């Protein structure tokens, strides 16, 4: 009888991947592989659709990815191409100097709200934990410094809106965000760096009513992106829920 190696314990796998930030994005794939929950859909009944957007392997074996029903069985390339036809006009940028674990969450939220691009400012390698593989469906651009990022934004004619509770910041709740803009977020803890602050034409703060001085960077990013959606996406364009 052949020997089948035992599955690597989840805790051991997490610890091993934690030591290598570049592999953090693989964590979710490995978790999906060892997840016994039934998600998605099974094999597509015959006859199969005659459409190049469909992936023959997914049609045959089923599609267990975390995608909306309209993209079931589609290739990743086809999904990205379709998303590109309707991406919103805001970009998201986040500073990355300390392999902040919140960056993955920011990327996942950018995918949910269909940001045009995600920009990583600082270190090229970023911790993909929390992205839940959604970075595969986003366009991610790297800028080595805040100054390089600011020069790119200026060349594109995109105003930079920093999000941080800094002196002189204006309330996000009463600010009309530009339709075309970049929402810029700092690291968890220190917030926007001085260079990122200088690159921002406007800085918006998020009203907080409790005892803490700040909220999680991933949560702040979600609030700011949703604020843009509320201001610029008419009710007639809202997608149905539960799909």
Coordinates of C-alpha atoms in Angstrom, one line a residue:
X1 CA 0.0 0.0 0.0
X2 CA 1.4 3.4 -1.0
X3 CA 2.2 5.9 1.7
X4 CA 0.3 9.2 1.6
X5 CA 2.1 12.0 3.4
X6 CA 0.0 13.6 6.2
X7 CA -1.3 17.1 5.5
X8 CA 0.8 19.8 7.1
X9 CA -0.9 21.1 10.2
X10 CA -2.4 24.5 9.8
X11 CA -0.4 26.1 12.6
X12 CA 2.9 24.8 11.2
X13 CA 2.0 26.0 7.7
X14 CA 1.0 29.4 9.1
X15 CA 4.3 29.7 11.0
X16 CA 6.4 28.7 7.9
X17 CA 4.6 31.1 5.6
X18 CA 4.9 33.9 8.3
X19 CA 8.7 33.7 7.9
X20 CA 8.4 34.4 4.2
X21 CA 6.3 37.5 3.4
X22 CA 6.5 36.7 -0.3
X23 CA 4.7 33.5 0.3
X24 CA 2.0 35.0 2.4
X25 CA -0.3 35.2 -0.6
X26 CA 0.0 31.4 -0.9
X27 CA -1.5 30.9 2.5
X28 CA -5.1 31.4 1.3
X29 CA -4.6 28.9 -1.6
X30 CA -3.3 26.3 0.9
X31 CA -6.2 27.0 3.2
X32 CA -8.7 26.6 0.4
X33 CA -7.0 23.3 -0.5
X34 CA -7.5 21.9 3.0
X35 CA -10.9 23.4 3.6
X36 CA -13.6 20.7 3.7
X37 CA -16.5 23.1 3.3
X38 CA -18.4 22.8 0.0
X39 CA -18.4 26.2 -1.8
X40 CA -19.0 27.2 -5.3
X41 CA -20.5 24.9 -7.9
X42 CA -19.7 21.4 -9.2
X43 CA -19.1 20.3 -12.7
X44 CA -21.1 22.0 -15.4
X45 CA -23.8 19.8 -17.0
X46 CA -23.4 18.8 -20.6
X47 CA -23.5 20.3 -23.2
X48 CA -20.9 22.9 -22.2
X49 CA -21.3 26.5 -23.2
X50 CA -19.5 27.3 -26.5
X51 CA -17.8 30.5 -25.2
X52 CA -14.1 31.2 -25.0
X53 CA -14.5 32.8 -21.6
X54 CA -15.2 29.5 -20.0
X55 CA -12.4 27.3 -18.6
X56 CA -12.6 23.7 -19.7
X57 CA -11.0 22.5 -16.5
X58 CA -13.4 24.4 -14.4
X59 CA -16.4 23.1 -16.5
X60 CA -15.2 19.6 -15.9
X61 CA -14.2 19.7 -12.3
X62 CA -16.4 22.5 -10.8
X63 CA -15.6 26.1 -9.7
X64 CA -14.8 26.5 -6.0
X65 CA -13.3 30.0 -6.3
X66 CA -14.6 33.0 -4.3
X67 CA -16.2 34.7 -7.3
X68 CA -19.7 36.0 -7.9
X69 CA -22.1 33.7 -9.7
X70 CA -21.8 35.6 -13.0
X71 CA -18.2 34.6 -13.3
X72 CA -18.6 30.9 -12.5
X73 CA -16.4 28.7 -14.8
X74 CA -14.8 31.8 -16.4
X75 CA -11.0 31.9 -16.8
X76 CA -9.2 34.5 -14.7
X77 CA -8.2 36.4 -17.8
X78 CA -11.8 36.6 -18.9
X79 CA -12.9 37.9 -15.5
X80 CA -10.2 40.6 -15.5
X81 CA -11.0 41.7 -19.0
X82 CA -14.7 42.0 -18.1
X83 CA -13.9 44.0 -14.9
X84 CA -11.7 46.3 -16.9
X85 CA -14.7 47.4 -18.9
X86 CA -16.4 48.9 -15.8
X87 CA -13.8 49.7 -13.2
X88 CA -14.4 52.9 -11.2
X89 CA -12.4 56.0 -11.6
X90 CA -10.7 56.0 -8.2
X91 CA -7.3 54.4 -7.4
X92 CA -6.1 53.1 -4.1
X93 CA -2.6 53.6 -2.8
X94 CA -1.1 52.2 0.4
X95 CA 2.4 52.7 1.9
X96 CA 4.4 49.6 2.5
X97 CA 7.5 50.0 4.7
X98 CA 6.9 47.3 7.3
X99 CA 5.1 44.5 5.5
X100 CA 1.8 45.8 7.0
X101 CA -0.6 42.9 7.3
X102 CA -3.5 45.3 6.5
X103 CA -2.4 45.7 2.9
X104 CA -4.1 42.5 1.9
X105 CA -7.3 43.6 3.4
X106 CA -7.0 46.9 1.5
X107 CA -6.5 45.1 -1.8
X108 CA -9.5 42.8 -1.1
X109 CA -11.7 45.8 -0.4
X110 CA -10.4 47.6 -3.6
X111 CA -11.5 44.5 -5.5
X112 CA -14.9 44.6 -3.9
X113 CA -15.4 48.3 -4.8
X114 CA -13.8 47.8 -8.2
X115 CA -10.9 50.3 -7.9
X116 CA -9.1 51.1 -11.1
X117 CA -5.7 50.2 -9.8
X118 CA -4.0 49.5 -6.5
X119 CA -0.6 51.2 -5.9
X120 CA 2.0 49.8 -3.4
X121 CA 4.3 52.6 -2.3
X122 CA 7.6 51.6 -0.8
X123 CA 8.7 48.0 -0.7
X124 CA 7.8 45.9 -3.7
X125 CA 7.1 42.8 -1.7
X126 CA 3.9 43.1 0.3
X127 CA 2.1 40.8 2.7
X128 CA -0.8 39.2 0.7
X129 CA -2.5 37.7 3.8
X130 CA -6.0 39.1 3.8
X131 CA -6.2 39.6 0.1
X132 CA -7.8 36.2 -0.3
X133 CA -6.3 35.9 -3.8
X134 CA -8.3 39.0 -5.0
X135 CA -5.0 40.6 -6.2
X136 CA -5.2 38.2 -9.1
X137 CA -8.2 40.3 -10.4
X138 CA -6.7 43.7 -9.7
X139 CA -4.0 45.8 -11.5
X140 CA -1.3 46.4 -8.9
X141 CA 1.4 49.0 -9.6
X142 CA 4.5 49.6 -7.6
X143 CA 6.2 52.9 -6.7
X144 CA 9.5 52.8 -4.9
X145 CA 9.0 56.1 -3.1
X146 CA 6.2 58.5 -2.2
X147 CA 7.8 61.1 -4.5
X148 CA 7.8 58.6 -7.4
X149 CA 4.1 57.9 -6.7
X150 CA 3.3 61.7 -6.5
X151 CA 5.0 62.3 -9.8
X152 CA 3.0 59.5 -11.4
X153 CA -0.3 60.9 -10.0
X154 CA 0.5 64.4 -11.2
X155 CA 1.3 63.1 -14.7
X156 CA -2.1 61.3 -14.8
X157 CA -3.9 64.4 -13.5
X158 CA -5.1 62.5 -10.5
X159 CA -5.5 64.4 -7.2
X160 CA -4.2 62.5 -4.2
X161 CA -6.6 62.3 -1.2
X162 CA -4.8 61.2 1.9
X163 CA -6.8 59.5 4.7
X164 CA -5.5 60.1 8.2
X165 CA -6.4 62.0 11.4
X166 CA -3.7 64.6 10.9
X167 CA -3.7 68.3 11.9
X168 CA -5.7 70.3 9.4
X169 CA -7.5 67.3 7.9
X170 CA -11.0 67.9 6.8
X171 CA -13.9 65.5 7.7
X172 CA -14.4 62.7 5.2
X173 CA -18.1 62.8 6.1
X174 CA -18.5 66.3 4.7
X175 CA -16.0 66.3 1.8
X176 CA -16.9 65.7 -1.8
X177 CA -14.3 63.3 -3.1
X178 CA -13.2 63.9 -6.7
X179 CA -14.5 61.4 -9.2
X180 CA -11.0 60.8 -10.5
X181 CA -8.6 60.5 -7.6
X182 CA -6.2 58.4 -5.6
X183 CA -7.1 57.5 -2.1
X184 CA -3.8 57.2 -0.2
X185 CA -3.4 55.3 3.0
X186 CA -0.4 55.0 5.4
X187 CA 0.9 52.1 7.5
X188 CA -0.9 50.8 10.5
X189 CA 0.4 52.7 13.5
X190 CA 2.4 55.6 12.0
X191 CA -0.2 56.5 9.4
X192 CA 0.8 58.6 6.4
X193 CA 4.5 59.3 6.2
X194 CA 5.7 62.9 5.9
X195 CA 6.4 62.4 2.2
X196 CA 2.9 60.9 1.6
X197 CA 1.4 63.8 3.5
X198 CA 3.2 66.2 1.3
X199 CA 2.0 64.3 -1.8
X200 CA -1.6 64.7 -0.8
X201 CA -3.6 67.7 -2.1
X202 CA -6.3 67.0 0.5
X203 CA -6.2 65.0 3.7
X204 CA -9.5 63.6 5.1
X205 CA -10.1 62.4 8.6
X206 CA -12.7 59.8 9.7
X207 CA -14.9 60.8 12.6
X208 CA -14.4 58.7 15.7
X209 CA -16.4 58.8 18.9
X210 CA -14.8 56.4 21.3
X211 CA -11.6 56.4 23.4
X212 CA -9.1 55.2 20.8
X213 CA -7.1 57.7 18.7
X214 CA -7.3 55.7 15.5
X215 CA -9.0 52.8 13.7
X216 CA -7.5 49.9 11.8
X217 CA -5.9 50.9 8.5
X218 CA -7.9 48.3 6.6
X219 CA -11.2 49.5 8.2
X220 CA -10.3 53.1 7.3
X221 CA -9.6 52.1 3.7
X222 CA -13.0 50.4 3.5
X223 CA -14.8 53.4 4.9
X224 CA -13.1 55.8 2.4
X225 CA -13.7 53.6 -0.6
X226 CA -17.4 53.1 0.3
X227 CA -17.7 56.9 0.8
X228 CA -16.5 57.3 -2.9
X229 CA -19.1 54.7 -4.0
X230 CA -21.9 56.5 -2.1
X231 CA -21.0 59.8 -3.7
X232 CA -20.4 58.7 -7.3
X233 CA -22.3 55.5 -8.0
X234 CA -26.1 56.1 -8.6
X235 CA -28.6 53.7 -7.1
X236 CA -29.5 52.4 -10.6
X237 CA -26.0 51.0 -11.0
X238 CA -25.8 49.2 -7.7
X239 CA -25.4 45.4 -8.2
X240 CA -28.0 43.0 -6.8
X241 CA -27.2 41.5 -3.4
X242 CA -26.5 37.9 -2.8
X243 CA -25.0 37.1 -6.3

